[in-house]
mmCIF file of N, CA, C and O in Angstrom:
data_model
loop_
_atom_site.group_PDB
_atom_site.id
_atom_site.type_symbol
_atom_site.label_atom_id
_atom_site.label_comp_id
_atom_site.label_asym_id
_atom_site.label_seq_id
_atom_site.Cartn_x
_atom_site.Cartn_y
_atom_site.Cartn_z
ATOM 1 N N MET B 1 120.126 157.210 150.014
ATOM 2 C CA MET B 1 120.292 155.791 149.785
ATOM 3 C C MET B 1 121.362 155.595 148.720
ATOM 4 O O MET B 1 121.350 156.236 147.699
ATOM 5 N N HIS B 2 122.259 154.666 148.980
ATOM 6 C CA HIS B 2 123.351 154.413 148.041
ATOM 7 C C HIS B 2 122.978 153.299 147.099
ATOM 8 O O HIS B 2 122.382 152.310 147.481
ATOM 9 N N THR B 3 123.341 153.465 145.868
ATOM 10 C CA THR B 3 123.186 152.393 144.892
ATOM 11 C C THR B 3 124.563 151.865 144.553
ATOM 12 O O THR B 3 125.577 152.490 144.849
ATOM 13 N N LEU B 4 124.600 150.726 143.919
ATOM 14 C CA LEU B 4 125.894 150.160 143.568
ATOM 15 C C LEU B 4 126.623 151.006 142.537
ATOM 16 O O LEU B 4 127.844 151.076 142.525
ATOM 17 N N ALA B 5 125.885 151.674 141.639
ATOM 18 C CA ALA B 5 126.521 152.511 140.620
ATOM 19 C C ALA B 5 127.163 153.740 141.245
ATOM 20 O O ALA B 5 128.204 154.200 140.782
ATOM 21 N N ALA B 6 126.538 154.269 142.297
ATOM 22 C CA ALA B 6 127.066 155.474 142.924
ATOM 23 C C ALA B 6 128.091 155.155 144.002
ATOM 24 O O ALA B 6 128.725 156.062 144.538
ATOM 25 N N ALA B 7 128.276 153.901 144.319
ATOM 26 C CA ALA B 7 129.206 153.516 145.371
ATOM 27 C C ALA B 7 130.644 153.629 144.880
ATOM 28 O O ALA B 7 130.924 153.667 143.691
ATOM 29 N N ASN B 8 131.520 153.645 145.824
ATOM 30 C CA ASN B 8 132.947 153.670 145.539
ATOM 31 C C ASN B 8 133.328 152.378 144.823
ATOM 32 O O ASN B 8 132.993 151.295 145.273
ATOM 33 N N PRO B 9 134.047 152.450 143.697
ATOM 34 C CA PRO B 9 134.406 151.218 142.976
ATOM 35 C C PRO B 9 135.321 150.314 143.784
ATOM 36 O O PRO B 9 135.405 149.117 143.517
ATOM 37 N N ASP B 10 136.016 150.857 144.775
ATOM 38 C CA ASP B 10 136.890 150.036 145.607
ATOM 39 C C ASP B 10 136.121 149.366 146.746
ATOM 40 O O ASP B 10 136.678 148.541 147.466
ATOM 41 N N HIS B 11 134.880 149.748 146.922
ATOM 42 C CA HIS B 11 134.060 149.189 148.003
ATOM 43 C C HIS B 11 133.506 147.832 147.577
ATOM 44 O O HIS B 11 132.925 147.696 146.512
ATOM 45 N N VAL B 12 133.672 146.829 148.419
ATOM 46 C CA VAL B 12 133.201 145.486 148.132
ATOM 47 C C VAL B 12 131.931 145.241 148.944
ATOM 48 O O VAL B 12 131.903 145.433 150.146
ATOM 49 N N VAL B 13 130.871 144.838 148.247
ATOM 50 C CA VAL B 13 129.615 144.503 148.923
ATOM 51 C C VAL B 13 129.622 143.006 149.187
ATOM 52 O O VAL B 13 129.702 142.203 148.263
ATOM 53 N N LEU B 14 129.556 142.659 150.443
ATOM 54 C CA LEU B 14 129.595 141.256 150.828
ATOM 55 C C LEU B 14 128.184 140.695 150.945
ATOM 56 O O LEU B 14 127.227 141.421 151.183
ATOM 57 N N ALA B 15 128.069 139.397 150.774
ATOM 58 C CA ALA B 15 126.756 138.757 150.892
ATOM 59 C C ALA B 15 126.244 138.856 152.314
ATOM 60 O O ALA B 15 125.045 138.856 152.548
ATOM 61 N N GLY B 16 127.133 138.952 153.279
ATOM 62 C CA GLY B 16 126.728 139.099 154.677
ATOM 63 C C GLY B 16 125.911 140.353 154.892
ATOM 64 O O GLY B 16 124.974 140.367 155.686
ATOM 65 N N ASP B 17 126.263 141.426 154.190
ATOM 66 C CA ASP B 17 125.502 142.666 154.306
ATOM 67 C C ASP B 17 124.081 142.466 153.792
ATOM 68 O O ASP B 17 123.126 142.937 154.402
ATOM 69 N N VAL B 18 123.946 141.767 152.695
ATOM 70 C CA VAL B 18 122.630 141.511 152.127
ATOM 71 C C VAL B 18 121.829 140.583 153.044
ATOM 72 O O VAL B 18 120.638 140.794 153.274
ATOM 73 N N LEU B 19 122.483 139.565 153.590
ATOM 74 C CA LEU B 19 121.798 138.649 154.496
ATOM 75 C C LEU B 19 121.369 139.350 155.777
ATOM 76 O O LEU B 19 120.271 139.103 156.283
ATOM 77 N N ASP B 20 122.235 140.213 156.310
ATOM 78 C CA ASP B 20 121.851 140.984 157.499
ATOM 79 C C ASP B 20 120.645 141.870 157.191
ATOM 80 O O ASP B 20 119.720 141.976 157.999
ATOM 81 N N TRP B 21 120.666 142.513 156.034
ATOM 82 C CA TRP B 21 119.548 143.368 155.640
ATOM 83 C C TRP B 21 118.265 142.544 155.499
ATOM 84 O O TRP B 21 117.204 142.939 155.984
ATOM 85 N N ALA B 22 118.367 141.380 154.872
ATOM 86 C CA ALA B 22 117.195 140.524 154.680
ATOM 87 C C ALA B 22 116.656 140.020 156.017
ATOM 88 O O ALA B 22 115.434 139.991 156.235
ATOM 89 N N ASN B 23 117.548 139.648 156.926
ATOM 90 C CA ASN B 23 117.111 139.197 158.249
ATOM 91 C C ASN B 23 116.445 140.326 159.025
ATOM 92 O O ASN B 23 115.448 140.111 159.713
ATOM 93 N N THR B 24 116.997 141.530 158.910
ATOM 94 C CA THR B 24 116.395 142.682 159.574
ATOM 95 C C THR B 24 115.006 142.966 159.020
ATOM 96 O O THR B 24 114.055 143.182 159.775
ATOM 97 N N LYS B 25 114.877 142.964 157.700
ATOM 98 C CA LYS B 25 113.573 143.224 157.082
ATOM 99 C C LYS B 25 112.578 142.120 157.417
ATOM 100 O O LYS B 25 111.395 142.391 157.653
ATOM 101 N N THR B 26 113.026 140.879 157.453
ATOM 102 C CA THR B 26 112.142 139.770 157.814
ATOM 103 C C THR B 26 111.625 139.945 159.240
ATOM 104 O O THR B 26 110.441 139.731 159.509
ATOM 105 N N GLY B 27 112.502 140.325 160.133
ATOM 106 C CA GLY B 27 112.093 140.580 161.517
ATOM 107 C C GLY B 27 111.112 141.732 161.624
ATOM 108 O O GLY B 27 110.145 141.676 162.392
ATOM 109 N N GLN B 28 111.350 142.794 160.839
ATOM 110 C CA GLN B 28 110.446 143.932 160.854
ATOM 111 C C GLN B 28 109.074 143.562 160.293
ATOM 112 O O GLN B 28 108.043 143.973 160.832
ATOM 113 N N VAL B 29 109.055 142.782 159.226
ATOM 114 C CA VAL B 29 107.778 142.359 158.638
ATOM 115 C C VAL B 29 107.039 141.449 159.613
ATOM 116 O O VAL B 29 105.822 141.560 159.784
ATOM 117 N N ARG B 30 107.763 140.557 160.264
ATOM 118 C CA ARG B 30 107.145 139.666 161.257
ATOM 119 C C ARG B 30 106.527 140.459 162.395
ATOM 120 O O ARG B 30 105.403 140.174 162.823
ATOM 121 N N ALA B 31 107.250 141.464 162.883
ATOM 122 C CA ALA B 31 106.716 142.308 163.958
ATOM 123 C C ALA B 31 105.489 143.084 163.478
ATOM 124 O O ALA B 31 104.513 143.235 164.223
ATOM 125 N N LEU B 32 105.521 143.566 162.247
ATOM 126 C CA LEU B 32 104.385 144.292 161.692
ATOM 127 C C LEU B 32 103.159 143.385 161.561
ATOM 128 O O LEU B 32 102.050 143.769 161.930
ATOM 129 N N VAL B 33 103.371 142.169 161.064
ATOM 130 C CA VAL B 33 102.255 141.229 160.909
ATOM 131 C C VAL B 33 101.664 140.886 162.275
ATOM 132 O O VAL B 33 100.439 140.840 162.444
ATOM 133 N N LEU B 34 102.512 140.663 163.267
ATOM 134 C CA LEU B 34 102.023 140.342 164.608
ATOM 135 C C LEU B 34 101.272 141.522 165.214
ATOM 136 O O LEU B 34 100.233 141.338 165.858
ATOM 137 N N THR B 35 101.743 142.738 164.984
ATOM 138 C CA THR B 35 101.057 143.929 165.488
ATOM 139 C C THR B 35 99.699 144.104 164.820
ATOM 140 O O THR B 35 98.697 144.382 165.489
ATOM 141 N N VAL B 36 99.651 143.938 163.509
ATOM 142 C CA VAL B 36 98.380 144.064 162.783
ATOM 143 C C VAL B 36 97.413 142.968 163.219
ATOM 144 O O VAL B 36 96.219 143.218 163.415
ATOM 145 N N ALA B 37 97.913 141.751 163.407
ATOM 146 C CA ALA B 37 97.055 140.654 163.849
ATOM 147 C C ALA B 37 96.518 140.917 165.255
ATOM 148 O O ALA B 37 95.347 140.628 165.541
ATOM 149 N N ALA B 38 97.345 141.463 166.134
ATOM 150 C CA ALA B 38 96.888 141.791 167.487
ATOM 151 C C ALA B 38 95.822 142.880 167.442
ATOM 152 O O ALA B 38 94.807 142.801 168.160
ATOM 153 N N LEU B 39 96.016 143.875 166.599
ATOM 154 C CA LEU B 39 95.019 144.936 166.449
ATOM 155 C C LEU B 39 93.707 144.377 165.903
ATOM 156 O O LEU B 39 92.616 144.714 166.398
ATOM 157 N N MET B 40 93.802 143.494 164.916
ATOM 158 C CA MET B 40 92.597 142.873 164.361
ATOM 159 C C MET B 40 91.902 141.984 165.400
ATOM 160 O O MET B 40 90.670 141.913 165.441
ATOM 161 N N ALA B 41 92.672 141.323 166.244
ATOM 162 C CA ALA B 41 92.082 140.490 167.293
ATOM 163 C C ALA B 41 91.333 141.352 168.305
ATOM 164 O O ALA B 41 90.221 140.995 168.734
ATOM 165 N N ILE B 42 91.908 142.481 168.667
ATOM 166 C CA ILE B 42 91.230 143.388 169.597
ATOM 167 C C ILE B 42 89.935 143.907 168.982
ATOM 168 O O ILE B 42 88.882 143.936 169.636
ATOM 169 N N ILE B 43 89.988 144.272 167.715
ATOM 170 C CA ILE B 43 88.785 144.757 167.033
ATOM 171 C C ILE B 43 87.739 143.655 166.955
ATOM 172 O O ILE B 43 86.543 143.900 167.158
ATOM 173 N N ALA B 44 88.154 142.429 166.687
ATOM 174 C CA ALA B 44 87.210 141.311 166.595
ATOM 175 C C ALA B 44 86.532 141.056 167.932
ATOM 176 O O ALA B 44 85.318 140.811 167.987
ATOM 177 N N VAL B 45 87.291 141.120 169.023
ATOM 178 C CA VAL B 45 86.711 140.910 170.348
ATOM 179 C C VAL B 45 85.733 142.040 170.678
ATOM 180 O O VAL B 45 84.631 141.799 171.190
ATOM 181 N N LEU B 46 86.105 143.279 170.368
ATOM 182 C CA LEU B 46 85.209 144.409 170.625
ATOM 183 C C LEU B 46 83.941 144.316 169.774
ATOM 184 O O LEU B 46 82.841 144.614 170.258
ATOM 185 N N MET B 47 84.078 143.889 168.527
ATOM 186 C CA MET B 47 82.896 143.735 167.677
ATOM 187 C C MET B 47 82.005 142.599 168.174
ATOM 188 O O MET B 47 80.773 142.697 168.096
ATOM 189 N N ALA B 48 82.605 141.543 168.703
ATOM 190 C CA ALA B 48 81.806 140.451 169.264
ATOM 191 C C ALA B 48 81.008 140.955 170.463
ATOM 192 O O ALA B 48 79.834 140.609 170.628
ATOM 193 N N TRP B 49 81.640 141.764 171.290
ATOM 194 C CA TRP B 49 80.915 142.337 172.427
ATOM 195 C C TRP B 49 79.822 143.281 171.943
ATOM 196 O O TRP B 49 78.704 143.277 172.453
ATOM 197 N N TRP B 50 80.112 144.088 170.949
ATOM 198 C CA TRP B 50 79.151 145.063 170.454
ATOM 199 C C TRP B 50 77.923 144.378 169.840
ATOM 200 O O TRP B 50 76.790 144.809 170.054
ATOM 201 N N LYS B 51 78.157 143.297 169.091
ATOM 202 C CA LYS B 51 77.040 142.626 168.412
ATOM 203 C C LYS B 51 76.253 141.716 169.341
ATOM 204 O O LYS B 51 75.031 141.627 169.234
ATOM 205 N N THR B 52 76.908 140.991 170.230
ATOM 206 C CA THR B 52 76.201 140.000 171.046
ATOM 207 C C THR B 52 75.829 140.526 172.421
ATOM 208 O O THR B 52 74.856 140.057 172.995
ATOM 209 N N ARG B 53 76.601 141.404 172.969
ATOM 210 C CA ARG B 53 76.420 141.877 174.351
ATOM 211 C C ARG B 53 76.352 140.698 175.322
ATOM 212 O O ARG B 53 75.650 140.731 176.318
ATOM 213 N N SER B 54 77.112 139.684 174.984
ATOM 214 C CA SER B 54 77.104 138.491 175.816
ATOM 215 C C SER B 54 78.532 138.170 176.237
ATOM 216 O O SER B 54 79.481 138.303 175.468
ATOM 217 N N PHE B 55 78.660 137.736 177.483
ATOM 218 C CA PHE B 55 79.971 137.395 178.007
ATOM 219 C C PHE B 55 80.526 136.154 177.316
ATOM 220 O O PHE B 55 81.714 136.078 177.011
ATOM 221 N N VAL B 56 79.672 135.172 177.029
ATOM 222 C CA VAL B 56 80.123 133.916 176.409
ATOM 223 C C VAL B 56 80.627 134.167 174.990
ATOM 224 O O VAL B 56 81.696 133.669 174.596
ATOM 225 N N GLY B 57 79.879 134.935 174.197
ATOM 226 C CA GLY B 57 80.309 135.236 172.832
ATOM 227 C C GLY B 57 81.622 136.004 172.799
ATOM 228 O O GLY B 57 82.497 135.754 171.970
ATOM 229 N N THR B 58 81.760 136.946 173.737
ATOM 230 C CA THR B 58 83.003 137.719 173.814
ATOM 231 C C THR B 58 84.158 136.836 174.259
ATOM 232 O O THR B 58 85.276 136.960 173.738
ATOM 233 N N LEU B 59 83.899 135.938 175.191
ATOM 234 C CA LEU B 59 84.951 135.027 175.656
ATOM 235 C C LEU B 59 85.401 134.083 174.536
ATOM 236 O O LEU B 59 86.600 133.839 174.369
ATOM 237 N N VAL B 60 84.466 133.585 173.748
ATOM 238 C CA VAL B 60 84.809 132.717 172.617
ATOM 239 C C VAL B 60 85.649 133.491 171.597
ATOM 240 O O VAL B 60 86.652 132.976 171.078
ATOM 241 N N ALA B 61 85.247 134.723 171.301
ATOM 242 C CA ALA B 61 86.022 135.549 170.369
ATOM 243 C C ALA B 61 87.423 135.809 170.913
ATOM 244 O O ALA B 61 88.407 135.780 170.155
ATOM 245 N N PHE B 62 87.532 136.036 172.219
ATOM 246 C CA PHE B 62 88.842 136.272 172.831
ATOM 247 C C PHE B 62 89.728 135.034 172.741
ATOM 248 O O PHE B 62 90.908 135.129 172.397
ATOM 249 N N VAL B 63 89.161 133.867 173.019
ATOM 250 C CA VAL B 63 89.941 132.622 172.966
ATOM 251 C C VAL B 63 90.389 132.336 171.537
ATOM 252 O O VAL B 63 91.551 131.955 171.298
ATOM 253 N N LEU B 64 89.496 132.518 170.573
ATOM 254 C CA LEU B 64 89.881 132.290 169.174
ATOM 255 C C LEU B 64 90.951 133.277 168.721
ATOM 256 O O LEU B 64 91.896 132.901 168.019
ATOM 257 N N ALA B 65 90.819 134.536 169.135
ATOM 258 C CA ALA B 65 91.834 135.527 168.787
ATOM 259 C C ALA B 65 93.175 135.165 169.423
ATOM 260 O O ALA B 65 94.228 135.296 168.788
ATOM 261 N N ALA B 66 93.139 134.688 170.661
ATOM 262 C CA ALA B 66 94.386 134.287 171.328
ATOM 263 C C ALA B 66 95.027 133.103 170.620
ATOM 264 O O ALA B 66 96.259 133.055 170.461
ATOM 265 N N LEU B 67 94.216 132.146 170.165
ATOM 266 C CA LEU B 67 94.763 131.002 169.431
ATOM 267 C C LEU B 67 95.390 131.428 168.108
ATOM 268 O O LEU B 67 96.459 130.923 167.726
ATOM 269 N N VAL B 68 94.741 132.345 167.407
ATOM 270 C CA VAL B 68 95.304 132.826 166.134
ATOM 271 C C VAL B 68 96.616 133.565 166.381
ATOM 272 O O VAL B 68 97.607 133.364 165.665
ATOM 273 N N LEU B 69 96.648 134.412 167.405
ATOM 274 C CA LEU B 69 97.887 135.141 167.709
ATOM 275 C C LEU B 69 98.993 134.186 168.137
ATOM 276 O O LEU B 69 100.156 134.372 167.769
ATOM 277 N N TRP B 70 98.640 133.158 168.908
ATOM 278 C CA TRP B 70 99.647 132.180 169.299
ATOM 279 C C TRP B 70 100.173 131.450 168.070
ATOM 280 O O TRP B 70 101.376 131.208 167.948
ATOM 281 N N GLY B 71 99.279 131.085 167.152
ATOM 282 C CA GLY B 71 99.702 130.394 165.939
ATOM 283 C C GLY B 71 100.609 131.246 165.081
ATOM 284 O O GLY B 71 101.594 130.758 164.515
ATOM 285 N N ILE B 72 100.310 132.543 164.987
ATOM 286 C CA ILE B 72 101.154 133.434 164.189
ATOM 287 C C ILE B 72 102.517 133.613 164.837
ATOM 288 O O ILE B 72 103.550 133.580 164.165
ATOM 289 N N SER B 73 102.537 133.769 166.152
ATOM 290 C CA SER B 73 103.820 134.020 166.816
ATOM 291 C C SER B 73 104.672 132.762 166.940
ATOM 292 O O SER B 73 105.888 132.846 167.083
ATOM 293 N N ASN B 74 104.065 131.586 166.876
ATOM 294 C CA ASN B 74 104.803 130.325 166.989
ATOM 295 C C ASN B 74 104.722 129.520 165.704
ATOM 296 O O ASN B 74 104.582 128.301 165.732
ATOM 297 N N LEU B 75 104.825 130.194 164.580
ATOM 298 C CA LEU B 75 104.703 129.535 163.290
ATOM 299 C C LEU B 75 105.803 128.498 163.070
ATOM 300 O O LEU B 75 105.562 127.432 162.504
ATOM 301 N N SER B 76 107.004 128.770 163.547
ATOM 302 C CA SER B 76 108.097 127.819 163.356
ATOM 303 C C SER B 76 107.867 126.542 164.152
ATOM 304 O O SER B 76 108.195 125.441 163.692
ATOM 305 N N VAL B 77 107.276 126.646 165.337
ATOM 306 C CA VAL B 77 106.966 125.460 166.141
ATOM 307 C C VAL B 77 105.920 124.615 165.433
ATOM 308 O O VAL B 77 106.045 123.387 165.338
ATOM 309 N N LEU B 78 104.885 125.271 164.901
ATOM 310 C CA LEU B 78 103.841 124.544 164.190
ATOM 311 C C LEU B 78 104.387 123.888 162.927
ATOM 312 O O LEU B 78 104.028 122.759 162.600
ATOM 313 N N GLN B 79 105.267 124.603 162.220
ATOM 314 C CA GLN B 79 105.838 124.058 160.993
ATOM 315 C C GLN B 79 106.672 122.817 161.294
ATOM 316 O O GLN B 79 106.587 121.816 160.585
ATOM 317 N N THR B 80 107.454 122.845 162.361
ATOM 318 C CA THR B 80 108.275 121.699 162.743
ATOM 319 C C THR B 80 107.393 120.528 163.167
ATOM 320 O O THR B 80 107.648 119.383 162.788
ATOM 321 N N LYS B 81 106.345 120.818 163.934
ATOM 322 C CA LYS B 81 105.457 119.751 164.407
ATOM 323 C C LYS B 81 104.732 119.087 163.244
ATOM 324 O O LYS B 81 104.655 117.862 163.166
ATOM 325 N N VAL B 82 104.201 119.871 162.322
ATOM 326 C CA VAL B 82 103.499 119.313 161.167
ATOM 327 C C VAL B 82 104.472 118.547 160.278
ATOM 328 O O VAL B 82 104.168 117.452 159.800
ATOM 329 N N GLY B 83 105.669 119.081 160.079
ATOM 330 C CA GLY B 83 106.659 118.394 159.255
ATOM 331 C C GLY B 83 107.057 117.057 159.835
ATOM 332 O O GLY B 83 107.210 116.071 159.105
ATOM 333 N N SER B 84 107.215 116.986 161.160
ATOM 334 C CA SER B 84 107.600 115.715 161.778
ATOM 335 C C SER B 84 106.463 114.704 161.682
ATOM 336 O O SER B 84 106.701 113.515 161.493
ATOM 337 N N GLU B 85 105.209 115.157 161.797
ATOM 338 C CA GLU B 85 104.079 114.231 161.679
ATOM 339 C C GLU B 85 103.935 113.719 160.245
ATOM 340 O O GLU B 85 103.586 112.574 160.032
ATOM 341 N N ILE B 86 104.196 114.573 159.275
ATOM 342 C CA ILE B 86 104.129 114.136 157.876
ATOM 343 C C ILE B 86 105.222 113.124 157.590
ATOM 344 O O ILE B 86 104.987 112.116 156.922
ATOM 345 N N ASN B 87 106.416 113.359 158.107
ATOM 346 C CA ASN B 87 107.511 112.415 157.885
ATOM 347 C C ASN B 87 107.233 111.076 158.548
ATOM 348 O O ASN B 87 107.584 110.029 158.016
ATOM 349 N N GLU B 88 106.596 111.092 159.738
ATOM 350 C CA GLU B 88 106.266 109.840 160.405
ATOM 351 C C GLU B 88 105.191 109.079 159.646
ATOM 352 O O GLU B 88 105.225 107.870 159.537
ATOM 353 N N ALA B 89 104.205 109.781 159.102
ATOM 354 C CA ALA B 89 103.126 109.127 158.368
ATOM 355 C C ALA B 89 103.608 108.612 157.013
ATOM 356 O O ALA B 89 103.015 107.697 156.454
ATOM 357 N N GLY B 90 104.673 109.169 156.497
ATOM 358 C CA GLY B 90 105.189 108.749 155.202
ATOM 359 C C GLY B 90 105.970 107.454 155.245
ATOM 360 O O GLY B 90 106.363 106.927 154.219
ATOM 361 N N SER B 91 106.204 106.897 156.426
ATOM 362 C CA SER B 91 107.005 105.685 156.528
ATOM 363 C C SER B 91 106.142 104.425 156.570
ATOM 364 O O SER B 91 106.521 103.432 157.142
ATOM 365 N N VAL B 92 104.974 104.442 155.965
ATOM 366 C CA VAL B 92 104.093 103.282 155.920
ATOM 367 C C VAL B 92 104.613 102.325 154.847
ATOM 368 O O VAL B 92 104.917 102.728 153.734
ATOM 369 N N SER B 93 104.714 101.051 155.190
ATOM 370 C CA SER B 93 105.205 100.087 154.221
ATOM 371 C C SER B 93 104.022 99.355 153.582
ATOM 372 O O SER B 93 102.988 99.155 154.194
ATOM 373 N N VAL B 94 104.199 98.945 152.345
ATOM 374 C CA VAL B 94 103.170 98.234 151.601
ATOM 375 C C VAL B 94 103.610 96.783 151.457
ATOM 376 O O VAL B 94 104.741 96.493 151.095
ATOM 377 N N VAL B 95 102.685 95.866 151.730
ATOM 378 C CA VAL B 95 102.983 94.444 151.638
ATOM 379 C C VAL B 95 102.246 93.890 150.427
ATOM 380 O O VAL B 95 101.037 94.060 150.285
ATOM 381 N N HIS B 96 102.977 93.240 149.523
ATOM 382 C CA HIS B 96 102.393 92.600 148.359
ATOM 383 C C HIS B 96 102.372 91.093 148.607
ATOM 384 O O HIS B 96 103.370 90.497 148.988
ATOM 385 N N VAL B 97 101.207 90.490 148.375
ATOM 386 C CA VAL B 97 101.065 89.051 148.577
ATOM 387 C C VAL B 97 101.274 88.370 147.240
ATOM 388 O O VAL B 97 100.628 88.700 146.248
ATOM 389 N N ALA B 98 102.192 87.402 147.204
ATOM 390 C CA ALA B 98 102.474 86.671 145.971
ATOM 391 C C ALA B 98 101.482 85.526 145.823
ATOM 392 O O ALA B 98 101.022 84.943 146.788
ATOM 393 N N GLY B 99 101.149 85.194 144.605
ATOM 394 C CA GLY B 99 100.260 84.063 144.345
ATOM 395 C C GLY B 99 98.948 84.518 143.741
ATOM 396 O O GLY B 99 98.581 85.674 143.802
ATOM 397 N N ASP B 100 98.258 83.561 143.132
ATOM 398 C CA ASP B 100 96.971 83.843 142.510
ATOM 399 C C ASP B 100 95.876 83.283 143.398
ATOM 400 O O ASP B 100 95.519 82.117 143.299
ATOM 401 N N GLY B 101 95.328 84.083 144.231
ATOM 402 C CA GLY B 101 94.219 83.685 145.092
ATOM 403 C C GLY B 101 92.917 84.156 144.474
ATOM 404 O O GLY B 101 92.898 84.832 143.448
ATOM 405 N N PRO B 102 91.802 83.770 145.057
ATOM 406 C CA PRO B 102 90.521 84.230 144.542
ATOM 407 C C PRO B 102 90.372 85.737 144.716
ATOM 408 O O PRO B 102 90.899 86.311 145.652
ATOM 409 N N ALA B 103 89.679 86.335 143.771
ATOM 410 C CA ALA B 103 89.472 87.774 143.827
ATOM 411 C C ALA B 103 88.501 88.087 144.962
ATOM 412 O O ALA B 103 87.515 87.376 145.153
ATOM 413 N N PRO B 104 88.755 89.111 145.724
ATOM 414 C CA PRO B 104 87.846 89.490 146.798
ATOM 415 C C PRO B 104 86.497 89.923 146.231
ATOM 416 O O PRO B 104 86.390 90.333 145.092
ATOM 417 N N ALA B 105 85.473 89.799 147.033
ATOM 418 C CA ALA B 105 84.124 90.180 146.604
ATOM 419 C C ALA B 105 84.111 91.661 146.267
ATOM 420 O O ALA B 105 84.741 92.458 146.937
ATOM 421 N N GLY B 106 83.368 92.001 145.235
ATOM 422 C CA GLY B 106 83.242 93.402 144.851
ATOM 423 C C GLY B 106 84.219 93.825 143.793
ATOM 424 O O GLY B 106 84.240 94.957 143.391
ATOM 425 N N GLU B 107 85.086 92.920 143.351
ATOM 426 C CA GLU B 107 86.047 93.287 142.330
ATOM 427 C C GLU B 107 85.816 92.460 141.066
ATOM 428 O O GLU B 107 86.693 91.752 140.593
ATOM 429 N N GLY B 108 84.622 92.515 140.547
ATOM 430 C CA GLY B 108 84.344 91.849 139.292
ATOM 431 C C GLY B 108 83.625 90.523 139.429
ATOM 432 O O GLY B 108 83.115 89.997 138.454
ATOM 433 N N ARG B 109 83.566 89.934 140.595
ATOM 434 C CA ARG B 109 82.858 88.669 140.785
ATOM 435 C C ARG B 109 81.598 88.921 141.605
ATOM 436 O O ARG B 109 81.626 89.702 142.549
ATOM 437 N N ARG B 110 80.585 88.238 141.262
ATOM 438 C CA ARG B 110 79.329 88.370 141.972
ATOM 439 C C ARG B 110 79.230 87.264 143.016
ATOM 440 O O ARG B 110 79.387 86.088 142.703
ATOM 441 N N VAL B 111 78.979 87.662 144.223
ATOM 442 C CA VAL B 111 78.868 86.689 145.313
ATOM 443 C C VAL B 111 77.400 86.379 145.525
ATOM 444 O O VAL B 111 76.582 87.275 145.698
ATOM 445 N N ALA B 112 77.046 85.080 145.480
ATOM 446 C CA ALA B 112 75.626 84.700 145.625
ATOM 447 C C ALA B 112 75.320 84.249 147.016
ATOM 448 O O ALA B 112 76.082 83.841 147.781
#
């Protein structure tokens, strides 16, 4: 492995090299997380079968594992969908009524 101190002084390290390395490592970590999650999902389904010996319990475990794996593999889709819903909900306008009207019941006045 080369370090910057041991590198040729005439060699220029570009940010593109670092970005390529970071993108490669991010992809590798993503693949590792998806592989570990798939392995854990298989183990969870097998444990559900082992403990319940029921087709329904195993099917529920399989469906939940599939949903978790889908969520992990489509994290960017979920992030975009949640972000767009938050932005839409943030556009609520507030209306202020001018004038001194009677105070609504429950805010300091007793209604008889």
